[in-house]
Amino acid sequence: MPELPEVETIVRQLAPLVEGRRIEQVEIQDPRWSRPLAPAELEDALRGRRVERLARRGKYILWHLEGDVHLAQHLRMTGSVLANPEPDPAHARVRMQFGARGRATASSGAGSAPAARRVRLVIDDPRRFGTGELLLGSDALAEFLDARLGLEPFDEGFTAEHLREALRGRRAPVKAVLLDQRSIAGVGNIYADEALFRAGIHPLRETGKLTRTQAERLREGIVASLEAGIDARGASIDDFKDIDGVKGSFQNRFLVHLRAGEPCPVCGGTIRKIVVAGRGTYVCEACQPRPRRRVRRPGARPGGRPPRPRAAR
Ligand SMILES: [Zn+2]
């Protein structure tokens, strides 16, 4: 599943291609993509509008269109966006055609070479979980995003303090909380493992018990692993490809993810695979010490009330 670095890779490629162009034609072949709107309703809302800006928030591609109309696109499991694919991909769900950039106006001087070529995009999605949701007005967009997404790792506000605040009181294992988009946006299974390894924190550690130092190390680990992913143009362990159909290379640079049985790049110990929050999780238990089990010793609670006699229960 594409995570923040994979979506960022797509947005960086796509923005210069579509910004300033008008959506001339859009065909939605899969009603699941446009739900709750019918394909024709969403097509009508998009057709003819100029793309003002393309952006990313969490794992969403945000299409900011003229007239304060926004499309929040999510690739989910197997979605990809392909530019001018030849031939058409096998599982095309949405096709978009963009006009030439800019209008021929009196002010356009001889030096401004118009990008005359039309652009065609195809959203390919074998498993059909991808979506495109229409939001009318920036308030509706903000409400939509705020309800689904927490801290954005590359925002200035993503400090150790804010992270600690977001994690406070959470009893779930830290990896489960990292996967929760409402806590931190954009981190999925790959980057959660990599971030926790960089931070030296075991994925099973209780989230609310992280120390100030651990929160700082976790913040650094999240940012560093996401940056490494973007530098490698994403990870392609299953279907991810960029808009030219090219795979990313971050899978060759994983520190622990998918490396069970291999030596830890830091200590040489063996990387293990465990299951946390139902997900395959990779860990070096020398660098990321397993949290100690709480041992119940009746009568040994310092300062506590004496334990109730067992027979009374
Ligand atoms: Zn190690």
PDB file of C-alpha atoms and ligand atoms in Angstrom:
ATOM      1  CA  MET A   1       0.000   0.000   0.000  1.00  0.00           C
ATOM      2  CA  PRO A   2       1.398   3.404  -0.917  1.00  0.00           C
ATOM      3  CA  GLU A   3       2.415   5.347   2.196  1.00  0.00           C
ATOM      4  CA  LEU A   4       3.466   8.980   2.551  1.00  0.00           C
ATOM      5  CA  PRO A   5       6.726   8.716   0.530  1.00  0.00           C
ATOM      6  CA  GLU A   6       5.041   6.876  -2.344  1.00  0.00           C
ATOM      7  CA  VAL A   7       2.179   9.388  -2.519  1.00  0.00           C
ATOM      8  CA  GLU A   8       4.656  12.268  -2.239  1.00  0.00           C
ATOM      9  CA  THR A   9       6.638  10.787  -5.146  1.00  0.00           C
ATOM     10  CA  ILE A  10       3.502  10.766  -7.296  1.00  0.00           C
ATOM     11  CA  VAL A  11       2.460  14.296  -6.312  1.00  0.00           C
ATOM     12  CA  ARG A  12       5.922  15.731  -7.046  1.00  0.00           C
ATOM     13  CA  GLN A  13       5.854  14.202 -10.523  1.00  0.00           C
ATOM     14  CA  LEU A  14       2.241  14.984 -11.237  1.00  0.00           C
ATOM     15  CA  ALA A  15       2.040  18.596 -10.032  1.00  0.00           C
ATOM     16  CA  PRO A  16       4.171  20.139 -12.806  1.00  0.00           C
ATOM     17  CA  LEU A  17       2.281  18.076 -15.358  1.00  0.00           C
ATOM     18  CA  VAL A  18      -1.289  19.048 -14.428  1.00  0.00           C
ATOM     19  CA  GLU A  19      -1.136  22.362 -12.571  1.00  0.00           C
ATOM     20  CA  GLY A  20      -2.550  25.145 -14.708  1.00  0.00           C
ATOM     21  CA  ARG A  21      -4.294  22.730 -17.059  1.00  0.00           C
ATOM     22  CA  ARG A  22      -8.007  22.253 -17.454  1.00  0.00           C
ATOM     23  CA  ILE A  23      -9.700  18.890 -17.018  1.00  0.00           C
ATOM     24  CA  GLU A  24     -11.203  18.475 -20.457  1.00  0.00           C
ATOM     25  CA  GLN A  25     -12.606  15.032 -20.055  1.00  0.00           C
ATOM     26  CA  VAL A  26     -13.041  12.594 -17.215  1.00  0.00           C
ATOM     27  CA  GLU A  27     -14.485   9.099 -17.353  1.00  0.00           C
ATOM     28  CA  ILE A  28     -15.069   7.138 -14.165  1.00  0.00           C
ATOM     29  CA  GLN A  29     -15.562   3.482 -15.056  1.00  0.00           C
ATOM     30  CA  ASP A  30     -15.975   2.211 -11.518  1.00  0.00           C
ATOM     31  CA  PRO A  31     -18.807   3.497  -9.299  1.00  0.00           C
ATOM     32  CA  ARG A  32     -16.845   2.373  -6.234  1.00  0.00           C
ATOM     33  CA  TRP A  33     -14.271   5.076  -6.960  1.00  0.00           C
ATOM     34  CA  SER A  34     -16.708   7.996  -6.835  1.00  0.00           C
ATOM     35  CA  ARG A  35     -18.931   6.804  -3.989  1.00  0.00           C
ATOM     36  CA  PRO A  36     -21.136   8.240  -2.519  1.00  0.00           C
ATOM     37  CA  LEU A  37     -21.583  10.163  -5.791  1.00  0.00           C
ATOM     38  CA  ALA A  38     -22.542   8.421  -9.001  1.00  0.00           C
ATOM     39  CA  PRO A  39     -19.733   8.520 -11.593  1.00  0.00           C
ATOM     40  CA  ALA A  40     -21.669  10.993 -13.776  1.00  0.00           C
ATOM     41  CA  GLU A  41     -22.178  13.400 -10.845  1.00  0.00           C
ATOM     42  CA  LEU A  42     -18.471  13.491 -10.023  1.00  0.00           C
ATOM     43  CA  GLU A  43     -17.517  13.766 -13.699  1.00  0.00           C
ATOM     44  CA  ASP A  44     -19.821  16.787 -14.083  1.00  0.00           C
ATOM     45  CA  ALA A  45     -18.287  18.454 -11.014  1.00  0.00           C
ATOM     46  CA  LEU A  46     -14.710  18.025 -12.330  1.00  0.00           C
ATOM     47  CA  ARG A  47     -15.071  18.563 -16.062  1.00  0.00           C
ATOM     48  CA  GLY A  48     -13.952  21.946 -17.347  1.00  0.00           C
ATOM     49  CA  ARG A  49     -12.176  23.011 -14.153  1.00  0.00           C
ATOM     50  CA  ARG A  50      -8.589  24.174 -14.080  1.00  0.00           C
ATOM     51  CA  VAL A  51      -6.184  22.488 -11.666  1.00  0.00           C
ATOM     52  CA  GLU A  52      -4.865  25.261  -9.426  1.00  0.00           C
ATOM     53  CA  ARG A  53      -2.639  23.151  -7.208  1.00  0.00           C
ATOM     54  CA  LEU A  54      -1.851  19.557  -6.445  1.00  0.00           C
ATOM     55  CA  ALA A  55      -0.821  18.669  -2.892  1.00  0.00           C
ATOM     56  CA  ARG A  56      -0.542  15.828  -0.433  1.00  0.00           C
ATOM     57  CA  ARG A  57      -1.907  15.379   3.081  1.00  0.00           C
ATOM     58  CA  GLY A  58      -1.189  12.048   4.755  1.00  0.00           C
ATOM     59  CA  LYS A  59      -1.749   9.465   2.030  1.00  0.00           C
ATOM     60  CA  TYR A  60      -4.246  11.653   0.131  1.00  0.00           C
ATOM     61  CA  ILE A  61      -3.556  13.341  -3.196  1.00  0.00           C
ATOM     62  CA  LEU A  62      -5.405  16.664  -3.028  1.00  0.00           C
ATOM     63  CA  TRP A  63      -6.591  18.210  -6.256  1.00  0.00           C
ATOM     64  CA  HIS A  64      -7.358  21.890  -5.641  1.00  0.00           C
ATOM     65  CA  LEU A  65      -9.504  22.994  -8.566  1.00  0.00           C
ATOM     66  CA  GLU A  66     -10.795  26.401  -9.595  1.00  0.00           C
ATOM     67  CA  GLY A  67     -13.975  27.581  -7.915  1.00  0.00           C
ATOM     68  CA  ASP A  68     -12.899  26.234  -4.483  1.00  0.00           C
ATOM     69  CA  VAL A  69     -13.659  22.662  -5.537  1.00  0.00           C
ATOM     70  CA  HIS A  70     -11.422  19.897  -4.175  1.00  0.00           C
ATOM     71  CA  LEU A  71     -10.925  16.235  -4.926  1.00  0.00           C
ATOM     72  CA  ALA A  72      -9.352  14.056  -2.211  1.00  0.00           C
ATOM     73  CA  GLN A  73      -7.924  11.035  -3.986  1.00  0.00           C
ATOM     74  CA  HIS A  74      -6.735   7.946  -2.122  1.00  0.00           C
ATOM     75  CA  LEU A  75      -4.841   5.071  -3.751  1.00  0.00           C
ATOM     76  CA  ARG A  76      -5.531   2.564  -0.931  1.00  0.00           C
ATOM     77  CA  MET A  77      -4.042  -0.880  -1.673  1.00  0.00           C
ATOM     78  CA  THR A  78      -3.112  -1.052  -5.331  1.00  0.00           C
ATOM     79  CA  GLY A  79      -3.966   2.277  -6.940  1.00  0.00           C
ATOM     80  CA  SER A  80      -1.547   4.027  -9.239  1.00  0.00           C
ATOM     81  CA  VAL A  81      -1.722   7.096 -11.457  1.00  0.00           C
ATOM     82  CA  LEU A  82      -0.148   6.689 -14.887  1.00  0.00           C
ATOM     83  CA  ALA A  83       0.645   9.526 -17.275  1.00  0.00           C
ATOM     84  CA  ASN A  84       0.068   8.881 -20.993  1.00  0.00           C
ATOM     85  CA  PRO A  85       0.333   5.086 -20.570  1.00  0.00           C
ATOM     86  CA  GLU A  86       0.853   3.079 -23.707  1.00  0.00           C
ATOM     87  CA  PRO A  87      -0.907   0.663 -23.924  1.00  0.00           C
ATOM     88  CA  ASP A  88      -3.754   1.309 -21.515  1.00  0.00           C
ATOM     89  CA  PRO A  89      -3.293  -0.580 -18.214  1.00  0.00           C
ATOM     90  CA  ALA A  90      -5.409  -3.674 -17.582  1.00  0.00           C
ATOM     91  CA  HIS A  91      -7.363  -2.299 -14.614  1.00  0.00           C
ATOM     92  CA  ALA A  92      -8.090   1.279 -15.668  1.00  0.00           C
ATOM     93  CA  ARG A  93     -10.768   2.743 -13.377  1.00  0.00           C
ATOM     94  CA  VAL A  94     -10.622   6.444 -14.211  1.00  0.00           C
ATOM     95  CA  ARG A  95      -9.391   8.287 -17.297  1.00  0.00           C
ATOM     96  CA  MET A  96      -8.679  12.010 -17.362  1.00  0.00           C
ATOM     97  CA  GLN A  97      -7.746  14.226 -20.255  1.00  0.00           C
ATOM     98  CA  PHE A  98      -6.153  17.636 -19.672  1.00  0.00           C
ATOM     99  CA  GLY A  99      -5.981  20.504 -22.134  1.00  0.00           C
ATOM    100  CA  ALA A 100      -2.937  22.462 -23.162  1.00  0.00           C
ATOM    101  CA  ARG A 101      -1.638  24.805 -20.497  1.00  0.00           C
ATOM    102  CA  GLY A 102      -2.570  28.471 -20.611  1.00  0.00           C
ATOM    103  CA  ARG A 103      -4.710  30.343 -23.095  1.00  0.00           C
ATOM    104  CA  ALA A 104      -3.421  32.224 -26.079  1.00  0.00           C
ATOM    105  CA  THR A 105      -3.779  35.760 -24.798  1.00  0.00           C
ATOM    106  CA  ALA A 106      -2.390  39.063 -25.985  1.00  0.00           C
ATOM    107  CA  SER A 107      -0.045  39.123 -23.004  1.00  0.00           C
ATOM    108  CA  SER A 108       1.647  35.797 -23.724  1.00  0.00           C
ATOM    109  CA  GLY A 109       4.922  36.859 -25.213  1.00  0.00           C
ATOM    110  CA  ALA A 110       6.968  35.009 -27.779  1.00  0.00           C
ATOM    111  CA  GLY A 111       9.301  33.702 -25.054  1.00  0.00           C
ATOM    112  CA  SER A 112       6.658  31.731 -23.174  1.00  0.00           C
ATOM    113  CA  ALA A 113       6.662  28.394 -24.922  1.00  0.00           C
ATOM    114  CA  PRO A 114       3.238  26.890 -24.318  1.00  0.00           C
ATOM    115  CA  ALA A 115       3.175  23.289 -23.124  1.00  0.00           C
ATOM    116  CA  ALA A 116       0.886  22.440 -25.977  1.00  0.00           C
ATOM    117  CA  ARG A 117       0.842  18.705 -25.538  1.00  0.00           C
ATOM    118  CA  ARG A 118      -2.254  17.305 -23.974  1.00  0.00           C
ATOM    119  CA  VAL A 119      -1.894  15.103 -20.921  1.00  0.00           C
ATOM    120  CA  ARG A 120      -3.822  11.915 -20.324  1.00  0.00           C
ATOM    121  CA  LEU A 121      -3.968  10.240 -16.920  1.00  0.00           C
ATOM    122  CA  VAL A 122      -5.217   6.781 -16.115  1.00  0.00           C
ATOM    123  CA  ILE A 123      -5.908   5.562 -12.598  1.00  0.00           C
ATOM    124  CA  ASP A 124      -5.116   1.862 -12.565  1.00  0.00           C
ATOM    125  CA  ASP A 125      -6.350  -0.152  -9.593  1.00  0.00           C
ATOM    126  CA  PRO A 126      -6.533  -3.963  -9.748  1.00  0.00           C
ATOM    127  CA  ARG A 127      -8.127  -4.353  -6.314  1.00  0.00           C
ATOM    128  CA  ARG A 128     -10.458  -1.364  -6.667  1.00  0.00           C
ATOM    129  CA  PHE A 129     -10.139   0.120  -3.174  1.00  0.00           C
ATOM    130  CA  GLY A 130      -9.023   3.540  -4.410  1.00  0.00           C
ATOM    131  CA  THR A 131     -11.391   6.486  -4.040  1.00  0.00           C
ATOM    132  CA  GLY A 132     -11.977  10.067  -5.165  1.00  0.00           C
ATOM    133  CA  GLU A 133     -14.101  12.255  -2.914  1.00  0.00           C
ATOM    134  CA  LEU A 134     -15.504  15.625  -3.888  1.00  0.00           C
ATOM    135  CA  LEU A 135     -15.377  18.494  -1.393  1.00  0.00           C
ATOM    136  CA  LEU A 136     -17.060  21.787  -2.123  1.00  0.00           C
ATOM    137  CA  GLY A 137     -15.225  24.629  -0.411  1.00  0.00           C
ATOM    138  CA  SER A 138     -12.107  24.769   1.718  1.00  0.00           C
ATOM    139  CA  ASP A 139     -14.118  24.428   4.951  1.00  0.00           C
ATOM    140  CA  ALA A 140     -15.540  21.109   3.774  1.00  0.00           C
ATOM    141  CA  LEU A 141     -12.058  19.998   2.783  1.00  0.00           C
ATOM    142  CA  ALA A 142     -10.567  20.967   6.157  1.00  0.00           C
ATOM    143  CA  GLU A 143     -13.378  19.185   8.001  1.00  0.00           C
ATOM    144  CA  PHE A 144     -12.890  16.056   5.872  1.00  0.00           C
ATOM    145  CA  LEU A 145      -9.144  15.956   6.511  1.00  0.00           C
ATOM    146  CA  ASP A 146      -9.297  16.873  10.200  1.00  0.00           C
ATOM    147  CA  ALA A 147     -11.718  14.017  10.844  1.00  0.00           C
ATOM    148  CA  ARG A 148      -9.334  11.504   9.287  1.00  0.00           C
ATOM    149  CA  LEU A 149      -5.776  12.689   9.799  1.00  0.00           C
ATOM    150  CA  GLY A 150      -3.562  13.642  12.720  1.00  0.00           C
ATOM    151  CA  LEU A 151      -0.128  15.257  12.764  1.00  0.00           C
ATOM    152  CA  GLU A 152       1.587  15.743   9.404  1.00  0.00           C
ATOM    153  CA  PRO A 153       5.210  14.571   9.815  1.00  0.00           C
ATOM    154  CA  PHE A 154       6.732  17.325   7.675  1.00  0.00           C
ATOM    155  CA  ASP A 155       4.809  20.167   9.308  1.00  0.00           C
ATOM    156  CA  GLU A 156       6.611  22.581  11.588  1.00  0.00           C
ATOM    157  CA  GLY A 157       4.154  21.594  14.295  1.00  0.00           C
ATOM    158  CA  PHE A 158       5.462  18.019  14.341  1.00  0.00           C
ATOM    159  CA  THR A 159       7.609  18.456  17.439  1.00  0.00           C
ATOM    160  CA  ALA A 160       8.445  15.924  20.138  1.00  0.00           C
ATOM    161  CA  GLU A 161       6.046  17.780  22.432  1.00  0.00           C
ATOM    162  CA  HIS A 162       3.146  17.533  19.969  1.00  0.00           C
ATOM    163  CA  LEU A 163       3.947  13.895  19.338  1.00  0.00           C
ATOM    164  CA  ARG A 164       3.967  13.174  23.063  1.00  0.00           C
ATOM    165  CA  GLU A 165       0.679  15.004  23.395  1.00  0.00           C
ATOM    166  CA  ALA A 166      -0.831  12.886  20.608  1.00  0.00           C
ATOM    167  CA  LEU A 167       0.409   9.677  22.213  1.00  0.00           C
ATOM    168  CA  ARG A 168      -0.434  10.509  25.811  1.00  0.00           C
ATOM    169  CA  GLY A 169      -2.644   8.033  27.602  1.00  0.00           C
ATOM    170  CA  ARG A 170      -2.699   5.578  24.686  1.00  0.00           C
ATOM    171  CA  ARG A 171      -2.420   2.032  25.975  1.00  0.00           C
ATOM    172  CA  ALA A 172      -2.004   0.334  22.610  1.00  0.00           C
ATOM    173  CA  PRO A 173       1.453  -0.758  21.414  1.00  0.00           C
ATOM    174  CA  VAL A 174       3.328   2.126  19.814  1.00  0.00           C
ATOM    175  CA  LYS A 175       3.332   0.468  16.392  1.00  0.00           C
ATOM    176  CA  ALA A 176      -0.481   0.218  16.393  1.00  0.00           C
ATOM    177  CA  VAL A 177      -0.710   3.917  17.194  1.00  0.00           C
ATOM    178  CA  LEU A 178       1.754   4.821  14.426  1.00  0.00           C
ATOM    179  CA  LEU A 179      -0.498   3.006  11.938  1.00  0.00           C
ATOM    180  CA  ASP A 180      -3.526   5.009  13.110  1.00  0.00           C
ATOM    181  CA  GLN A 181      -3.825   7.862  10.603  1.00  0.00           C
ATOM    182  CA  ARG A 182      -5.695   9.990  13.159  1.00  0.00           C
ATOM    183  CA  SER A 183      -2.561  10.132  15.315  1.00  0.00           C
ATOM    184  CA  ILE A 184       0.131  10.631  12.674  1.00  0.00           C
ATOM    185  CA  ALA A 185      -0.749  10.938   9.002  1.00  0.00           C
ATOM    186  CA  GLY A 186       0.999   8.990   6.277  1.00  0.00           C
ATOM    187  CA  VAL A 187       2.871   6.286   8.188  1.00  0.00           C
ATOM    188  CA  GLY A 188       2.042   2.679   7.279  1.00  0.00           C
ATOM    189  CA  ASN A 189       3.560  -0.716   7.930  1.00  0.00           C
ATOM    190  CA  ILE A 190       6.924  -0.154   6.215  1.00  0.00           C
ATOM    191  CA  TYR A 191       7.782   3.236   7.666  1.00  0.00           C
ATOM    192  CA  ALA A 192       6.475   2.357  11.160  1.00  0.00           C
ATOM    193  CA  ASP A 193       8.998  -0.524  11.369  1.00  0.00           C
ATOM    194  CA  GLU A 194      11.826   1.613  10.016  1.00  0.00           C
ATOM    195  CA  ALA A 195      11.043   4.552  12.319  1.00  0.00           C
ATOM    196  CA  LEU A 196      10.835   2.386  15.457  1.00  0.00           C
ATOM    197  CA  PHE A 197      14.136   0.716  14.612  1.00  0.00           C
ATOM    198  CA  ARG A 198      15.840   4.081  14.108  1.00  0.00           C
ATOM    199  CA  ALA A 199      14.395   5.221  17.438  1.00  0.00           C
ATOM    200  CA  GLY A 200      15.451   2.050  19.284  1.00  0.00           C
ATOM    201  CA  ILE A 201      11.890   1.489  20.477  1.00  0.00           C
ATOM    202  CA  HIS A 202      10.227  -1.927  20.554  1.00  0.00           C
ATOM    203  CA  PRO A 203       6.961  -1.960  18.525  1.00  0.00           C
ATOM    204  CA  LEU A 204       5.118  -3.527  21.481  1.00  0.00           C
ATOM    205  CA  ARG A 205       6.033  -0.795  23.941  1.00  0.00           C
ATOM    206  CA  GLU A 206       2.982   0.831  25.497  1.00  0.00           C
ATOM    207  CA  THR A 207       2.534   4.147  23.699  1.00  0.00           C
ATOM    208  CA  GLY A 208       1.593   6.286  26.684  1.00  0.00           C
ATOM    209  CA  LYS A 209       4.724   5.200  28.540  1.00  0.00           C
ATOM    210  CA  LEU A 210       7.265   6.616  26.112  1.00  0.00           C
ATOM    211  CA  THR A 211       9.673   8.987  27.801  1.00  0.00           C
ATOM    212  CA  ARG A 212      10.397  12.487  26.565  1.00  0.00           C
ATOM    213  CA  THR A 213      13.689  11.228  25.082  1.00  0.00           C
ATOM    214  CA  GLN A 214      11.957   8.334  23.344  1.00  0.00           C
ATOM    215  CA  ALA A 215       9.341  10.682  21.883  1.00  0.00           C
ATOM    216  CA  GLU A 216      12.127  12.863  20.491  1.00  0.00           C
ATOM    217  CA  ARG A 217      13.916   9.834  19.028  1.00  0.00           C
ATOM    218  CA  LEU A 218      10.653   8.567  17.564  1.00  0.00           C
ATOM    219  CA  ARG A 219       9.970  11.936  15.929  1.00  0.00           C
ATOM    220  CA  GLU A 220      13.442  11.889  14.388  1.00  0.00           C
ATOM    221  CA  GLY A 221      13.019   8.252  13.309  1.00  0.00           C
ATOM    222  CA  ILE A 222       9.700   8.962  11.587  1.00  0.00           C
ATOM    223  CA  VAL A 223      11.024  11.986   9.696  1.00  0.00           C
ATOM    224  CA  ALA A 224      14.305  10.272   8.740  1.00  0.00           C
ATOM    225  CA  SER A 225      12.657   7.102   7.429  1.00  0.00           C
ATOM    226  CA  LEU A 226      10.039   9.035   5.447  1.00  0.00           C
ATOM    227  CA  GLU A 227      12.757  11.256   3.946  1.00  0.00           C
ATOM    228  CA  ALA A 228      14.800   8.191   3.008  1.00  0.00           C
ATOM    229  CA  GLY A 229      11.696   6.750   1.334  1.00  0.00           C
ATOM    230  CA  ILE A 230      11.109   9.928  -0.668  1.00  0.00           C
ATOM    231  CA  ASP A 231      14.798  10.048  -1.677  1.00  0.00           C
ATOM    232  CA  ALA A 232      14.457   6.505  -3.057  1.00  0.00           C
ATOM    233  CA  ARG A 233      11.213   7.482  -4.853  1.00  0.00           C
ATOM    234  CA  GLY A 234       9.186   5.112  -2.738  1.00  0.00           C
ATOM    235  CA  ALA A 235       9.203   1.411  -1.983  1.00  0.00           C
ATOM    236  CA  SER A 236       7.864  -1.109  -4.490  1.00  0.00           C
ATOM    237  CA  ILE A 237       7.299  -4.318  -2.572  1.00  0.00           C
ATOM    238  CA  ASP A 238       4.035  -4.981  -4.358  1.00  0.00           C
ATOM    239  CA  ASP A 239       2.407  -2.748  -6.937  1.00  0.00           C
ATOM    240  CA  PHE A 240       3.763   0.717  -6.362  1.00  0.00           C
ATOM    241  CA  LYS A 241       4.972   2.541  -9.439  1.00  0.00           C
ATOM    242  CA  ASP A 242       5.345   6.206 -10.248  1.00  0.00           C
ATOM    243  CA  ILE A 243       3.425   8.049 -12.967  1.00  0.00           C
ATOM    244  CA  ASP A 244       5.842   6.755 -15.621  1.00  0.00           C
ATOM    245  CA  GLY A 245       5.314   3.183 -14.443  1.00  0.00           C
ATOM    246  CA  VAL A 246       8.770   3.078 -12.820  1.00  0.00           C
ATOM    247  CA  LYS A 247       9.244   1.291  -9.497  1.00  0.00           C
ATOM    248  CA  GLY A 248      10.776   2.911  -6.430  1.00  0.00           C
ATOM    249  CA  SER A 249      13.958   1.567  -4.828  1.00  0.00           C
ATOM    250  CA  PHE A 250      13.449   2.030  -1.088  1.00  0.00           C
ATOM    251  CA  GLN A 251      12.817  -1.728  -0.715  1.00  0.00           C
ATOM    252  CA  ASN A 252      16.575  -2.172  -1.342  1.00  0.00           C
ATOM    253  CA  ARG A 253      17.393   0.148   1.558  1.00  0.00           C
ATOM    254  CA  PHE A 254      15.111  -1.199   4.297  1.00  0.00           C
ATOM    255  CA  LEU A 255      16.945  -1.366   7.621  1.00  0.00           C
ATOM    256  CA  VAL A 256      14.693  -4.044   9.156  1.00  0.00           C
ATOM    257  CA  HIS A 257      11.409  -4.289   7.235  1.00  0.00           C
ATOM    258  CA  LEU A 258      11.119  -7.695   5.454  1.00  0.00           C
ATOM    259  CA  ARG A 259      14.617  -8.612   6.677  1.00  0.00           C
ATOM    260  CA  ALA A 260      13.777 -11.473   9.090  1.00  0.00           C
ATOM    261  CA  GLY A 261      16.821 -13.699   9.699  1.00  0.00           C
ATOM    262  CA  GLU A 262      19.262 -11.116   8.358  1.00  0.00           C
ATOM    263  CA  PRO A 263      21.829  -9.327  10.536  1.00  0.00           C
ATOM    264  CA  CYS A 264      20.870  -6.022  12.134  1.00  0.00           C
ATOM    265  CA  PRO A 265      22.711  -3.190  10.334  1.00  0.00           C
ATOM    266  CA  VAL A 266      23.651  -1.661  13.701  1.00  0.00           C
ATOM    267  CA  CYS A 267      24.564  -4.520  16.095  1.00  0.00           C
ATOM    268  CA  GLY A 268      24.771  -7.588  13.855  1.00  0.00           C
ATOM    269  CA  GLY A 269      22.099  -9.405  15.871  1.00  0.00           C
ATOM    270  CA  THR A 270      19.324 -11.220  14.047  1.00  0.00           C
ATOM    271  CA  ILE A 271      16.238  -9.373  12.848  1.00  0.00           C
ATOM    272  CA  ARG A 272      13.028 -11.107  13.890  1.00  0.00           C
ATOM    273  CA  LYS A 273       9.526 -11.043  12.546  1.00  0.00           C
ATOM    274  CA  ILE A 274       6.718 -10.705  15.065  1.00  0.00           C
ATOM    275  CA  VAL A 275       3.053  -9.736  14.698  1.00  0.00           C
ATOM    276  CA  VAL A 276       1.822  -6.436  16.117  1.00  0.00           C
ATOM    277  CA  ALA A 277      -1.660  -5.066  15.475  1.00  0.00           C
ATOM    278  CA  GLY A 278      -2.186  -7.918  13.039  1.00  0.00           C
ATOM    279  CA  ARG A 279       0.698  -6.793  10.848  1.00  0.00           C
ATOM    280  CA  GLY A 280       4.020  -8.487  10.110  1.00  0.00           C
ATOM    281  CA  THR A 281       6.548  -6.449  12.098  1.00  0.00           C
ATOM    282  CA  TYR A 282      10.339  -6.527  11.913  1.00  0.00           C
ATOM    283  CA  VAL A 283      12.506  -5.792  14.905  1.00  0.00           C
ATOM    284  CA  CYS A 284      16.038  -6.167  16.308  1.00  0.00           C
ATOM    285  CA  GLU A 285      15.382  -6.990  19.934  1.00  0.00           C
ATOM    286  CA  ALA A 286      18.945  -6.085  20.901  1.00  0.00           C
ATOM    287  CA  CYS A 287      18.592  -2.512  19.578  1.00  0.00           C
ATOM    288  CA  GLN A 288      14.886  -2.325  20.465  1.00  0.00           C
ATOM    289  CA  PRO A 289      14.573  -3.965  23.899  1.00  0.00           C
ATOM    290  CA  ARG A 290      11.313  -5.805  24.455  1.00  0.00           C
ATOM    291  CA  PRO A 291       9.220  -4.147  27.189  1.00  0.00           C
ATOM    292  CA  ARG A 292       9.392  -6.036  30.446  1.00  0.00           C
ATOM    293  CA  ARG A 293       6.278  -7.961  31.359  1.00  0.00           C
ATOM    294  CA  ARG A 294       4.535  -6.667  34.405  1.00  0.00           C
ATOM    295  CA  VAL A 295       4.995  -9.360  37.005  1.00  0.00           C
ATOM    296  CA  ARG A 296       2.200  -9.697  39.515  1.00  0.00           C
ATOM    297  CA  ARG A 297       3.587 -10.333  42.935  1.00  0.00           C
ATOM    298  CA  PRO A 298       0.799 -10.293  45.495  1.00  0.00           C
ATOM    299  CA  GLY A 299       1.724  -8.321  48.569  1.00  0.00           C
ATOM    300  CA  ALA A 300       4.668  -6.629  46.876  1.00  0.00           C
ATOM    301  CA  ARG A 301       2.942  -3.414  45.801  1.00  0.00           C
ATOM    302  CA  PRO A 302       5.003  -0.623  47.270  1.00  0.00           C
ATOM    303  CA  GLY A 303       2.777   1.807  49.092  1.00  0.00           C
ATOM    304  CA  GLY A 304      -0.343   0.127  47.750  1.00  0.00           C
ATOM    305  CA  ARG A 305      -3.221  -1.359  49.622  1.00  0.00           C
ATOM    306  CA  PRO A 306      -2.734  -4.937  50.692  1.00  0.00           C
ATOM    307  CA  PRO A 307      -4.054  -7.324  48.048  1.00  0.00           C
ATOM    308  CA  ARG A 308      -7.490  -8.745  48.542  1.00  0.00           C
ATOM    309  CA  PRO A 309      -7.364 -12.306  49.697  1.00  0.00           C
ATOM    310  CA  ARG A 310      -7.795 -14.579  46.731  1.00  0.00           C
ATOM    311  CA  ALA A 311     -10.490 -16.653  48.408  1.00  0.00           C
ATOM    312  CA  ALA A 312     -12.771 -13.617  48.610  1.00  0.00           C
ATOM    313  CA  ARG A 313     -13.056 -13.319  44.815  1.00  0.00           C
TER     314      ARG A 313
HETATM  315 ZN    ZN B   1      20.464  -4.450  16.396  1.00  0.00          ZN
END
